[in-house]
PDB file of C-alpha atoms and ligand atoms in Angstrom:
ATOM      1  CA  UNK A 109       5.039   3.789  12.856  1.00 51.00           C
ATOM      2  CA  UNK A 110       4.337   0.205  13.041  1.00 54.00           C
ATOM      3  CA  UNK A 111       5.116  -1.962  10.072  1.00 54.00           C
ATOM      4  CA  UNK A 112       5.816  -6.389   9.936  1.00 59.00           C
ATOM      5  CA  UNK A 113       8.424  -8.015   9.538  1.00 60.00           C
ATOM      6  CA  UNK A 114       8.414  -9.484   6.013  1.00 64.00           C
ATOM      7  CA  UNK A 115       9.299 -12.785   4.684  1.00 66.00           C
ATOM      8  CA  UNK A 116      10.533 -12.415   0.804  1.00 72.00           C
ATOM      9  CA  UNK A 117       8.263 -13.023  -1.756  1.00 93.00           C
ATOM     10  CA  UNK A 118       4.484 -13.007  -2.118  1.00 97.00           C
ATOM     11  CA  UNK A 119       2.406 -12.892   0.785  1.00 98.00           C
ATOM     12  CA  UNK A 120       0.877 -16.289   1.221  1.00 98.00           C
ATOM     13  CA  UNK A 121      -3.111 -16.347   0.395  1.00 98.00           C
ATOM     14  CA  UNK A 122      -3.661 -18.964   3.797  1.00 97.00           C
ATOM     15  CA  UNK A 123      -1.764 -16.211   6.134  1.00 98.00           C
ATOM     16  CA  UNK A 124      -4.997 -13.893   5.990  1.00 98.00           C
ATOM     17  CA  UNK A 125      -6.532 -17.253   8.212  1.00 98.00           C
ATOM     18  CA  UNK A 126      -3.556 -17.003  10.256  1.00 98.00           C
ATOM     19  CA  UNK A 127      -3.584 -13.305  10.869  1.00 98.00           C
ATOM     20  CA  UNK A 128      -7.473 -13.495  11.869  1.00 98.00           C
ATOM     21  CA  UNK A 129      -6.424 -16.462  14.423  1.00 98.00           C
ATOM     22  CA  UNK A 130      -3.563 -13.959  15.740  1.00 98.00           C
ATOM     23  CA  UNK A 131      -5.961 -11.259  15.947  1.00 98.00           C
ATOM     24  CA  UNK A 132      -3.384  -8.813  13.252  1.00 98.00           C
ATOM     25  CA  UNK A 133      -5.241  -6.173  11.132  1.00 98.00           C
ATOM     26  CA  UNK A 134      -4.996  -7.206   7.613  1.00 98.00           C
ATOM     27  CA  UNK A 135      -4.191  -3.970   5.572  1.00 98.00           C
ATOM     28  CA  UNK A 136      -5.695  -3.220   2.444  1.00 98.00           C
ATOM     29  CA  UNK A 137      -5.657  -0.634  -0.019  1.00 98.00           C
ATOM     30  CA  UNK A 138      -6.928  -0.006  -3.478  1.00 98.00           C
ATOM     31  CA  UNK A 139      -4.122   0.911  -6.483  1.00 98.00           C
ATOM     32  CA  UNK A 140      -5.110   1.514 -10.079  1.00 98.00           C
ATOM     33  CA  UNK A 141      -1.461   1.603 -11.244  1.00 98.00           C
ATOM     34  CA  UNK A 142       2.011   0.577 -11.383  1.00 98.00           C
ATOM     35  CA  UNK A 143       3.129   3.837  -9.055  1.00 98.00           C
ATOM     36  CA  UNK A 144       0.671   2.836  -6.704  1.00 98.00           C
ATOM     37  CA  UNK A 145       0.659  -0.506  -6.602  1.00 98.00           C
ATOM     38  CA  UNK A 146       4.111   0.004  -6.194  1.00 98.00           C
ATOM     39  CA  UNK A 147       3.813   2.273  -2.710  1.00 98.00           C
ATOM     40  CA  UNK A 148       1.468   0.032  -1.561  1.00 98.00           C
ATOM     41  CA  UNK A 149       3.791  -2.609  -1.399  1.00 98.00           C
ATOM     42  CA  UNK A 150       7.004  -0.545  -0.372  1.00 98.00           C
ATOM     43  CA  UNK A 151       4.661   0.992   2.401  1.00 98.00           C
ATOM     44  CA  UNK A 152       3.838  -3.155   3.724  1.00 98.00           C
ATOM     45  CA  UNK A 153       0.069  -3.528   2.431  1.00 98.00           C
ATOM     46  CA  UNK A 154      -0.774  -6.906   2.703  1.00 98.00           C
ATOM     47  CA  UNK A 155      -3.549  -6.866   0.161  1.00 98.00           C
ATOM     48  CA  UNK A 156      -4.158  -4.523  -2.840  1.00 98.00           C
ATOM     49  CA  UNK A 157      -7.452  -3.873  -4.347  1.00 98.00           C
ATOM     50  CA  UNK A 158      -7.817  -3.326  -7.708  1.00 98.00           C
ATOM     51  CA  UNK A 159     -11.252  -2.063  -7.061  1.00 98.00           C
ATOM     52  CA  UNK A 160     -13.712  -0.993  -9.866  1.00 98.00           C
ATOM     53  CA  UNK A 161     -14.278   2.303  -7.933  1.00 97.00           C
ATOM     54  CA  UNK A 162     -11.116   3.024 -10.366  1.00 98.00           C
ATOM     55  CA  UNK A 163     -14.493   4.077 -12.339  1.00 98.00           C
ATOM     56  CA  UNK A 164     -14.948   7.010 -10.728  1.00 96.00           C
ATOM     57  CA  UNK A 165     -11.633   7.914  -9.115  1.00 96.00           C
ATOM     58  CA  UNK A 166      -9.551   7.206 -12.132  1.00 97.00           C
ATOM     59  CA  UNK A 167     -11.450   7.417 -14.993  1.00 98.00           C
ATOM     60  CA  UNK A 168     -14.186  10.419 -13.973  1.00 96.00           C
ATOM     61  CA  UNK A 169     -17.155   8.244 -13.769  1.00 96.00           C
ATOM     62  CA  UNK A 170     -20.216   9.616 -11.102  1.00 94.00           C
ATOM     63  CA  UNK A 171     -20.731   5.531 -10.360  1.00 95.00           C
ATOM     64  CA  UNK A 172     -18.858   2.461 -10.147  1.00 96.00           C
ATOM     65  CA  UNK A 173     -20.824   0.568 -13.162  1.00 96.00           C
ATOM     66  CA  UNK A 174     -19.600   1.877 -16.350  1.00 97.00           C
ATOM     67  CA  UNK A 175     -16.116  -0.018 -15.487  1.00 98.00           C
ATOM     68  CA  UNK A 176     -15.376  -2.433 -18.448  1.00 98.00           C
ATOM     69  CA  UNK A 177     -13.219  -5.519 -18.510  1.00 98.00           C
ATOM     70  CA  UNK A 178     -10.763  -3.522 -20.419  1.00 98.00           C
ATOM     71  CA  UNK A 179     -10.676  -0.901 -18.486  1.00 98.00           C
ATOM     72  CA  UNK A 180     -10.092  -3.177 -15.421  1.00 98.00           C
ATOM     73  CA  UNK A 181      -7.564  -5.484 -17.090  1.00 98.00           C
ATOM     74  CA  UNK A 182      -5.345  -2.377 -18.097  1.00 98.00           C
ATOM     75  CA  UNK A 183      -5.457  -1.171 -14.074  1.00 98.00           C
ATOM     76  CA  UNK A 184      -4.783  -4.326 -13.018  1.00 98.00           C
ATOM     77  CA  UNK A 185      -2.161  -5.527 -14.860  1.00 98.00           C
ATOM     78  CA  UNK A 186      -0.431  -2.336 -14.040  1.00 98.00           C
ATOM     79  CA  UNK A 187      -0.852  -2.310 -10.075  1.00 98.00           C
ATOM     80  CA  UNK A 188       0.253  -5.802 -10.209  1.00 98.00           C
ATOM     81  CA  UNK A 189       3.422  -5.000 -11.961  1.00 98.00           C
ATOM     82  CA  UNK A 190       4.152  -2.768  -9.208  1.00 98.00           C
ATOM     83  CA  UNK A 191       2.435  -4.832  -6.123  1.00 98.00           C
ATOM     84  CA  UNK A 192       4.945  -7.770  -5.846  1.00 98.00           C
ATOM     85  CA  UNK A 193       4.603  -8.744  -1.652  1.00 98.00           C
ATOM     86  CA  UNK A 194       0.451  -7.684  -1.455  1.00 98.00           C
ATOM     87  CA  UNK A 195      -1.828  -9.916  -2.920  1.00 98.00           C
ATOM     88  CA  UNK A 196      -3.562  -8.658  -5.446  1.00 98.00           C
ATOM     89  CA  UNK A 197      -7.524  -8.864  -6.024  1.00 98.00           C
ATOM     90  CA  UNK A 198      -9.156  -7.630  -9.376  1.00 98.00           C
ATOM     91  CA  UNK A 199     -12.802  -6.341  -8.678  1.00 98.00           C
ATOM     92  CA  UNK A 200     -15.211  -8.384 -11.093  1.00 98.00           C
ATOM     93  CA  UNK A 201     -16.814  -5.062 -12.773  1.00 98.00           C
ATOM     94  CA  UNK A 202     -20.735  -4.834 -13.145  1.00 98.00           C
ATOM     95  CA  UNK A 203     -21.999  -7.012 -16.069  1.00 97.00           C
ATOM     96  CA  UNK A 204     -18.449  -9.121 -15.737  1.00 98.00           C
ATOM     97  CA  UNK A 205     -20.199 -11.645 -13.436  1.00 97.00           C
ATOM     98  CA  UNK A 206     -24.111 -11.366 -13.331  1.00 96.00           C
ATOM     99  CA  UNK A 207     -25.419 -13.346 -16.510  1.00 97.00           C
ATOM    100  CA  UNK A 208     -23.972 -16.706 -16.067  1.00 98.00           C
ATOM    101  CA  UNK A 209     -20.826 -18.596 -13.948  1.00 98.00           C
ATOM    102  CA  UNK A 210     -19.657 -19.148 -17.857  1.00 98.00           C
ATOM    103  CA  UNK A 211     -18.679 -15.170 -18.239  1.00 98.00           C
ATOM    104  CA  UNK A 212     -17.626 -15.164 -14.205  1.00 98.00           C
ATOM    105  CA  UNK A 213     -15.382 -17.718 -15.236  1.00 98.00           C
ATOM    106  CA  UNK A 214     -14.236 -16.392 -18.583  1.00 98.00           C
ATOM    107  CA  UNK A 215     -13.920 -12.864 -16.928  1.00 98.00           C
ATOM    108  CA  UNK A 216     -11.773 -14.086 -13.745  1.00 98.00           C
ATOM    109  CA  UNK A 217      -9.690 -16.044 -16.062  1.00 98.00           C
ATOM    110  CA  UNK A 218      -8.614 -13.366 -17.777  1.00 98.00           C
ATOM    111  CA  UNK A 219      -7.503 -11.253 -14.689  1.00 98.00           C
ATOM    112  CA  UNK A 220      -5.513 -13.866 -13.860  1.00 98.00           C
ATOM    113  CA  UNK A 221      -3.891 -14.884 -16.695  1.00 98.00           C
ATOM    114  CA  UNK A 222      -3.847 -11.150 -18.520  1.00 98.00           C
ATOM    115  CA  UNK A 223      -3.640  -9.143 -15.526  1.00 98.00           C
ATOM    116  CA  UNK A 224      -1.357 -11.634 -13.531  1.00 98.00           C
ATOM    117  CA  UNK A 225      -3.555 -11.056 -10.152  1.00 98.00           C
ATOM    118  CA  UNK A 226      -4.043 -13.248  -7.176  1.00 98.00           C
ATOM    119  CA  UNK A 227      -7.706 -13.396  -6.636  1.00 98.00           C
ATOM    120  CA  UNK A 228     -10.821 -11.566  -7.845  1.00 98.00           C
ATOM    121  CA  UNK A 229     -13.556  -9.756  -5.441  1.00 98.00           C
ATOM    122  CA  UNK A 230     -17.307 -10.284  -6.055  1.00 98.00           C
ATOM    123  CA  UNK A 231     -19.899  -8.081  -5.081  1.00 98.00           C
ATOM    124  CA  UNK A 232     -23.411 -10.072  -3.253  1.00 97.00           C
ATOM    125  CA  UNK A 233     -24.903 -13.235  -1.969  1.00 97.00           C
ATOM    126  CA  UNK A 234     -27.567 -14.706  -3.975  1.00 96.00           C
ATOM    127  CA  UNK A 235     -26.998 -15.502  -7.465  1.00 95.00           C
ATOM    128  CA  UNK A 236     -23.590 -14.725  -6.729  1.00 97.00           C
ATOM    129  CA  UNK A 237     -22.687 -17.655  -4.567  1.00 98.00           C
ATOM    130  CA  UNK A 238     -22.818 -20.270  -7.715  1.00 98.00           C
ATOM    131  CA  UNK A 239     -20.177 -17.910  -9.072  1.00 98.00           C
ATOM    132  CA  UNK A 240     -18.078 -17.989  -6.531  1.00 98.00           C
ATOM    133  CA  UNK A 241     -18.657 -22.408  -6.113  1.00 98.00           C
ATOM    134  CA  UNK A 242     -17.538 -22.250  -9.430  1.00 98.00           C
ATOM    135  CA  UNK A 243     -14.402 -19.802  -9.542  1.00 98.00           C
ATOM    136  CA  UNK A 244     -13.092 -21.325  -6.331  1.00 98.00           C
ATOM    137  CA  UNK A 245     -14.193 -24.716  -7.817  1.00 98.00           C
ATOM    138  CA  UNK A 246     -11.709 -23.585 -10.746  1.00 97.00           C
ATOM    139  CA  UNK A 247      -9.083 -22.944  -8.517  1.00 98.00           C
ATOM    140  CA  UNK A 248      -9.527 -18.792  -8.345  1.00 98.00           C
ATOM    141  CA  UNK A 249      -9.305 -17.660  -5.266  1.00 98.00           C
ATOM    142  CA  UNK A 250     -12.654 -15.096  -4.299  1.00 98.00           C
ATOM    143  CA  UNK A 251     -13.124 -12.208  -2.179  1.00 98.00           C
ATOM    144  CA  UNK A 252     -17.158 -11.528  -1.447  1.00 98.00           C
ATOM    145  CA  UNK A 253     -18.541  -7.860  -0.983  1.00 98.00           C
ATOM    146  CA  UNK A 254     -21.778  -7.705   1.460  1.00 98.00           C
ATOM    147  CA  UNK A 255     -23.476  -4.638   2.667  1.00 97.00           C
ATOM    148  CA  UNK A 256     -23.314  -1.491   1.024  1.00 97.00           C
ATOM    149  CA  UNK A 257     -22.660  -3.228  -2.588  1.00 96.00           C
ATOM    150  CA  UNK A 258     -21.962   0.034  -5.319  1.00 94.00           C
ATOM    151  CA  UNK A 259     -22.602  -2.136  -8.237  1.00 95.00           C
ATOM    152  CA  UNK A 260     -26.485  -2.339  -6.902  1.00 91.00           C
ATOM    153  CA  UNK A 261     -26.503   1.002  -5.098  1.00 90.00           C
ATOM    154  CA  UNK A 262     -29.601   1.810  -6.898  1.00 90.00           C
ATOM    155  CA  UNK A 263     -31.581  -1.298  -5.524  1.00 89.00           C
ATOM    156  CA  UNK A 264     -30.181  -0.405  -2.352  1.00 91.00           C
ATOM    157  CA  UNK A 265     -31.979   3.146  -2.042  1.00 87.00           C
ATOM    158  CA  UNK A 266     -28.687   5.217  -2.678  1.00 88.00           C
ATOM    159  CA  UNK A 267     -24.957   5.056  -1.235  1.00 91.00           C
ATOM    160  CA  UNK A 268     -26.245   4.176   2.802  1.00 92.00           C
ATOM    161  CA  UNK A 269     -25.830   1.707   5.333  1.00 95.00           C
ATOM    162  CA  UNK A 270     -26.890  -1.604   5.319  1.00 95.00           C
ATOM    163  CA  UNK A 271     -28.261  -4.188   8.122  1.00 96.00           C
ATOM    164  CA  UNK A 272     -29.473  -1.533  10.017  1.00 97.00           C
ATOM    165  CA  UNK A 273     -32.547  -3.240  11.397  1.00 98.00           C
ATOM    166  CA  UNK A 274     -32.429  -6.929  13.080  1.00 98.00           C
ATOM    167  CA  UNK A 275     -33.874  -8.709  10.256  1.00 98.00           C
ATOM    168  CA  UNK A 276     -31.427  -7.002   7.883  1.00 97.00           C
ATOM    169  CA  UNK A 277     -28.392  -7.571  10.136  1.00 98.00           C
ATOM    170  CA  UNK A 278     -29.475 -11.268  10.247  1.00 98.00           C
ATOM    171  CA  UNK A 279     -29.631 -10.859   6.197  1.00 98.00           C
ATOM    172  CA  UNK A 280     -25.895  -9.889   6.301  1.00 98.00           C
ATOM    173  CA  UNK A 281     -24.857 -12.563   8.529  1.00 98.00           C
ATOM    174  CA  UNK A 282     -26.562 -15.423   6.475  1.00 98.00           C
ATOM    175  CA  UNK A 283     -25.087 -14.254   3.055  1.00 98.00           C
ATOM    176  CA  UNK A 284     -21.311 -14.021   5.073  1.00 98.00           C
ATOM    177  CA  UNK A 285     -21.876 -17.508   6.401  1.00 98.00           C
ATOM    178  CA  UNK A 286     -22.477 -18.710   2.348  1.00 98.00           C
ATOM    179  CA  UNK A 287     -20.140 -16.828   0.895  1.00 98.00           C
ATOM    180  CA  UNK A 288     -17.705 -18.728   3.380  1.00 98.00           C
ATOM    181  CA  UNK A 289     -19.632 -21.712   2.890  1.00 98.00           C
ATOM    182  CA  UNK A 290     -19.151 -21.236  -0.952  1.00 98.00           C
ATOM    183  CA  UNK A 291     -15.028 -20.812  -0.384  1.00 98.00           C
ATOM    184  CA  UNK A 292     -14.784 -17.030  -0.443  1.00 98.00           C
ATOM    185  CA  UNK A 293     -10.829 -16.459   1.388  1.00 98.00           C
ATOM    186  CA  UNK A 294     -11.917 -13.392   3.148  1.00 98.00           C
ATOM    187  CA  UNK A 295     -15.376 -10.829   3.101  1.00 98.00           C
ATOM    188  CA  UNK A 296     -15.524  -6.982   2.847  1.00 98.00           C
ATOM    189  CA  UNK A 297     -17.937  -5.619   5.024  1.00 98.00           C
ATOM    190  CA  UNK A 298     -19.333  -1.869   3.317  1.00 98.00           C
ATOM    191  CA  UNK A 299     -21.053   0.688   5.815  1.00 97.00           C
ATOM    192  CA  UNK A 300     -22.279  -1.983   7.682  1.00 98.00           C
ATOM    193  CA  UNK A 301     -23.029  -0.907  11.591  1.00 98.00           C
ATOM    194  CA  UNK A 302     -20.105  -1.806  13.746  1.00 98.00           C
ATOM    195  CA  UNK A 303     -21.782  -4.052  16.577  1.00 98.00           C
ATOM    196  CA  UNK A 304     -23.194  -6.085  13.264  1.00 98.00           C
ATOM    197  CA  UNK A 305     -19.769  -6.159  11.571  1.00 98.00           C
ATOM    198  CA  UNK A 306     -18.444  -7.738  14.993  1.00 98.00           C
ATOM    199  CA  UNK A 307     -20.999 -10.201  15.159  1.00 98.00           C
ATOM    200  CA  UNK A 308     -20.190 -11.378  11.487  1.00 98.00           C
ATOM    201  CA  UNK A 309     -16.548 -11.421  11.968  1.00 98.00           C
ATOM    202  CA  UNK A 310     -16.696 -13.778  15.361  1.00 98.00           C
ATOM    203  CA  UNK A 311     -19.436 -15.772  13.138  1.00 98.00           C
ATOM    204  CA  UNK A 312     -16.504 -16.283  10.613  1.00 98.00           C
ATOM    205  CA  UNK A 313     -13.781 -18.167  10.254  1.00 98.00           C
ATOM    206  CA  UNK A 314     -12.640 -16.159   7.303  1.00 98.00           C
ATOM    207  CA  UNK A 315     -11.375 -12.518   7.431  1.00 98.00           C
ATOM    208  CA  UNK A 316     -13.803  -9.740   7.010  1.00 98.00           C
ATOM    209  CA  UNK A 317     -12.263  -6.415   5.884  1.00 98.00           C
ATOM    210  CA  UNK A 318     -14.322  -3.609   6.753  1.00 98.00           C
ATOM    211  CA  UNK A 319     -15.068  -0.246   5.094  1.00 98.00           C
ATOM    212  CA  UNK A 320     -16.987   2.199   7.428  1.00 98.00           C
ATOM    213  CA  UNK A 321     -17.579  -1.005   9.265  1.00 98.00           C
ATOM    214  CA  UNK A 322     -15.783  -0.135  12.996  1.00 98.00           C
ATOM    215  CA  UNK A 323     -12.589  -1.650  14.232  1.00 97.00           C
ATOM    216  CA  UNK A 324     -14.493  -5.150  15.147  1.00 98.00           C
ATOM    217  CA  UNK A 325     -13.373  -6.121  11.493  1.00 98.00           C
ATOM    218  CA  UNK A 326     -10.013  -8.406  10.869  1.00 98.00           C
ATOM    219  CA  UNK A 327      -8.879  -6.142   8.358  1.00 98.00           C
ATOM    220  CA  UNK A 328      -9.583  -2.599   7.033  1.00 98.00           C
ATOM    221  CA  UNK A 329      -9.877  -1.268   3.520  1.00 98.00           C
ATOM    222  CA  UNK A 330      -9.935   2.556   2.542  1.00 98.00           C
ATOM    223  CA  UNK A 331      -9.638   3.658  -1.488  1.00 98.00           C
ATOM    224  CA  UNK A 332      -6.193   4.889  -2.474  1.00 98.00           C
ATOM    225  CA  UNK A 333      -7.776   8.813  -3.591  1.00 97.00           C
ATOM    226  CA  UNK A 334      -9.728   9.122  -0.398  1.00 97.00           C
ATOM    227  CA  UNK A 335      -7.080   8.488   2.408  1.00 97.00           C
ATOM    228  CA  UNK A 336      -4.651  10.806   0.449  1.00 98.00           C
ATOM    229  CA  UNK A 337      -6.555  13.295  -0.677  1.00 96.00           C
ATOM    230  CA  UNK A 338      -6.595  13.519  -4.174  1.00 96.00           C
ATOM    231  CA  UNK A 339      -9.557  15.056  -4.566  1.00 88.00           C
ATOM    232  CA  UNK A 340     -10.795  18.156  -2.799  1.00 82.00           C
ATOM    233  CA  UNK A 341     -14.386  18.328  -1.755  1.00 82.00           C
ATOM    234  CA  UNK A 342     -15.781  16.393   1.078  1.00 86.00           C
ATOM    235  CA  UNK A 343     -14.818  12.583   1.521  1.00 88.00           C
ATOM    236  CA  UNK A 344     -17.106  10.226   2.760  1.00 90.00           C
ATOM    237  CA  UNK A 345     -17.715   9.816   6.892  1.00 92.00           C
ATOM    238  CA  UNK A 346     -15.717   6.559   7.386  1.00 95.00           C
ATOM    239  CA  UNK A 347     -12.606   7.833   5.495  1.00 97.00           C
ATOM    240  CA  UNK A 348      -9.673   9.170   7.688  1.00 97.00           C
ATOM    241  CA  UNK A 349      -7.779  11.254   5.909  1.00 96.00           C
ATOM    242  CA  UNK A 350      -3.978  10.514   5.747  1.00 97.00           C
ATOM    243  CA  UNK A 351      -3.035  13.522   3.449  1.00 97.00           C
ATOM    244  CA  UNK A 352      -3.941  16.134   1.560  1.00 95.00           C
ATOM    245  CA  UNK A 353      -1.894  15.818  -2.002  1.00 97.00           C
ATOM    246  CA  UNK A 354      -4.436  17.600  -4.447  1.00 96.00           C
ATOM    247  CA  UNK A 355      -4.125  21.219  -2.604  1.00 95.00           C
ATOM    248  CA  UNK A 356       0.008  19.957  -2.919  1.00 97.00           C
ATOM    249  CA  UNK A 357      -0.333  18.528  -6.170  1.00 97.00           C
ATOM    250  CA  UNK A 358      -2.171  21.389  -7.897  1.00 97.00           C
ATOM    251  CA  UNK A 359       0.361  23.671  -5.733  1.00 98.00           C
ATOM    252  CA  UNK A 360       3.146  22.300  -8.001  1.00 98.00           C
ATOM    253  CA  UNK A 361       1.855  22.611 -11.021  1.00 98.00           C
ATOM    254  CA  UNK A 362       0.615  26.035 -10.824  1.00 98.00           C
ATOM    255  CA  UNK A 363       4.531  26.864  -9.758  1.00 98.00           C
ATOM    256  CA  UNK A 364       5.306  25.065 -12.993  1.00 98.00           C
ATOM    257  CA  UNK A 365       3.201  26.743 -15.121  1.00 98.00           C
ATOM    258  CA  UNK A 366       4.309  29.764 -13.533  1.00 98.00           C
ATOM    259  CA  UNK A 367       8.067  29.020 -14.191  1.00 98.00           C
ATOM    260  CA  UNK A 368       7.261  28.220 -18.003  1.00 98.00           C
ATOM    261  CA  UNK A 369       5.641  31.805 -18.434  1.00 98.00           C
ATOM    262  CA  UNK A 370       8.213  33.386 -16.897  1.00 98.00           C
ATOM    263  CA  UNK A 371      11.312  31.649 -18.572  1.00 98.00           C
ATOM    264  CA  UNK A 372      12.060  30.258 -15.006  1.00 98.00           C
ATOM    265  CA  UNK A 373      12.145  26.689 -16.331  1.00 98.00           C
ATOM    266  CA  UNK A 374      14.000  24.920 -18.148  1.00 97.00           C
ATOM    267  CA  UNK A 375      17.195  26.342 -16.367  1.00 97.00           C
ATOM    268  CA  UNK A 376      20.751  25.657 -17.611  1.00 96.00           C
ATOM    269  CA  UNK A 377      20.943  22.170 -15.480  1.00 97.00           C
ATOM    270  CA  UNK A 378      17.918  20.873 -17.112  1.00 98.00           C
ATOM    271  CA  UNK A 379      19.415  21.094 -20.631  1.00 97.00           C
ATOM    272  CA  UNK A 380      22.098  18.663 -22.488  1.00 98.00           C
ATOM    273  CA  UNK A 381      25.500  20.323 -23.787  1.00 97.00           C
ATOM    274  CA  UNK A 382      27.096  19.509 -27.327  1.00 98.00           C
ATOM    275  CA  UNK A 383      30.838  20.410 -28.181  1.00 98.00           C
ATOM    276  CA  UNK A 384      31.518  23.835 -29.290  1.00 98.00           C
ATOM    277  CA  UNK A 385      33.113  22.549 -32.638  1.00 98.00           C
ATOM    278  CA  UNK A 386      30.363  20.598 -33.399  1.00 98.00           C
ATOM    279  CA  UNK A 387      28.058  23.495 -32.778  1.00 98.00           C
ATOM    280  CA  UNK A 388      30.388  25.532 -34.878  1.00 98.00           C
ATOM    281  CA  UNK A 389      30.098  23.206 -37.476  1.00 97.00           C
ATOM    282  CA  UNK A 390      26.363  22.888 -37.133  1.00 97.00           C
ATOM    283  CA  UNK A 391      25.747  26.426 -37.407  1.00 97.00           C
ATOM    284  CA  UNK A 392      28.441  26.843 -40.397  1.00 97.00           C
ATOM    285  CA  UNK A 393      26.142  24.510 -42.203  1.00 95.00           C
ATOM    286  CA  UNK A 394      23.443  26.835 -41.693  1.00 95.00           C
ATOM    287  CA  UNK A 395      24.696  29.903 -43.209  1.00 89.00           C
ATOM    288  CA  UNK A 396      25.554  27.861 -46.215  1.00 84.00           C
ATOM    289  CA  UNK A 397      22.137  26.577 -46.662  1.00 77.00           C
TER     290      UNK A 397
HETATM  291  O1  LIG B 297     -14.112  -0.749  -5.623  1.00 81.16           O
HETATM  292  C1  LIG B 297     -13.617  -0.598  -4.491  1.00 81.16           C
HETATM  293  O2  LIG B 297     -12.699   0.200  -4.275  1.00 81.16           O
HETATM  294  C2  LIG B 297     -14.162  -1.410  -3.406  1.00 81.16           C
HETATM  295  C3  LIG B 297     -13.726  -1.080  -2.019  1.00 81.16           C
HETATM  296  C4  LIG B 297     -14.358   0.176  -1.575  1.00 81.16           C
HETATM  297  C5  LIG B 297     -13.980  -2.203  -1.077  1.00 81.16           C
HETATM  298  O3  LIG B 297     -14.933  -2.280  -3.650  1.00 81.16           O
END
């Protein structure tokens, strides 16, 4: 197992630009919570994502959109209590940052401020590039989102790769060169193929994290539920696997359930003693009731 050496404190935003230069995979991982958020960083993850696939992974939804700002703030705030080294970046849920750079603003303040996060992710190019001039214009640092974007899946034709034909490639490498233009810190690349991804990255002078987007990326990302199982049922093709806790999970609470029925549990080491006078006194009391 390889892991860095670690100066104390948070990891500095500017050493993602470093890392790139020094060709060292950036790590990132999605946490919902403090628990995991806390892993992440005992485990050395450089950057947490607080993604809004929490939607679906945490709170049972079949797409990313329905997160809220609530919901998000709530996840956030707990992962970063427990992330202190990663950086932390909030995902901007759908409907947080589409109308207007006023509620992108208003939205990414509050992660910051309520949620105590280090930088927010945005999903597109487009419309979203004012959003991001003005958040990094504000001082909040931005994470952009190209390719396969969940938030406009639908408009997309479905959950599939992206900039799979030259003119669409060439799509996904103008949008990366103004989100960096606009002052995005670092890009994820989603299902995008990996000879495209490469192209971007050497394009960049910012990081690009990729998710089923081939080892040409600076940086990888996989969700938190997918590399460790917690789910059973197929994952998707560009998650690896890392370990399989629901068949473990589930395993331990049928063996609790089964200890309940059968008296097995509580045993005499899981219970708290009192004094036999006062016990004797107690129950004295109750024959005179
Ligand atoms: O919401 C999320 O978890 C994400 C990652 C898959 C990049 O956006």
């Amino acid at each position: 197992m390889t892991t860095r050496p670690r100066t104390a404190g948070k990891l500095p935003l500017t050493d993602l630009a470093e890392m790139k230069k020094r060709r060292e995979p950036i790590v990132m991982v999605t946490a919902y919570d403090f628990p995991s958020g806390r892993l992440a960083d005992a485990a050395g993850i450089d950057v947490v994502l607080v993604g809004d696939s929490a939607a679906m992974t945490v709170l049972g939804h079949d797409s990313t959109t329905p997160a809220t700002m609530d919901d998000m703030l709530l996840l956030a705030r707990a992962a970063a209590r427990g992330a202190k080294r990663p950086l932390v970046v909030a995902d901007m849920p759908f409907g947080s940052f589409q109308v207007s750079d006023e509620d992108a603003m208003r939205n990414a303040v509050r992660f910051v401020k309520e949620a105590g996060v280090d930088a927010v992710k945005v999903e597109g190019a487009g419309p979203t590039l004012s959003r991001v001039l003005a958040l990094v214009g504000a001082g909040i640092p931005v994470m952009g989102h190209i390719g396969l974007t969940p938030q406009s899946a639908t408009m997309l034709g479905g959950y599939k790769a992206q900039g799979r034909t030259a003119a669409k490639a060439r799509e996904l490498l103008d949008d990366a060169l103004a989100l960096e233009a606009a002052g995005c810190f670092s890009i994820v690349l989603e299902c995008v193929p990996s000879p495209v991804a490469e192209r971007i990255t050497e394009a960049l002078a910012i990081p690009t994290i990729g998710i089923g987007s081939g080892r040409g990326c600076d940086g990888q990302v996989l969700v938190f539920h997918d590399l460790l199982g917690l789910y059973e049922g197929r994952a998707p093709r560009f998650v690896k696997r890392y370990a399989e806790l629901a068949g473990e999970i589930k395993d331990a609470l049928e063996r609790y359930a089964a200890d309940v029925r059968t008296h097995a549990f509580p045993g005499e080491e899981h219970t708290y003693a009192i004094p036999d006078e006062e016990l004797a006194r107690f129950e004295a009391e109750l024959v005179e009731r």
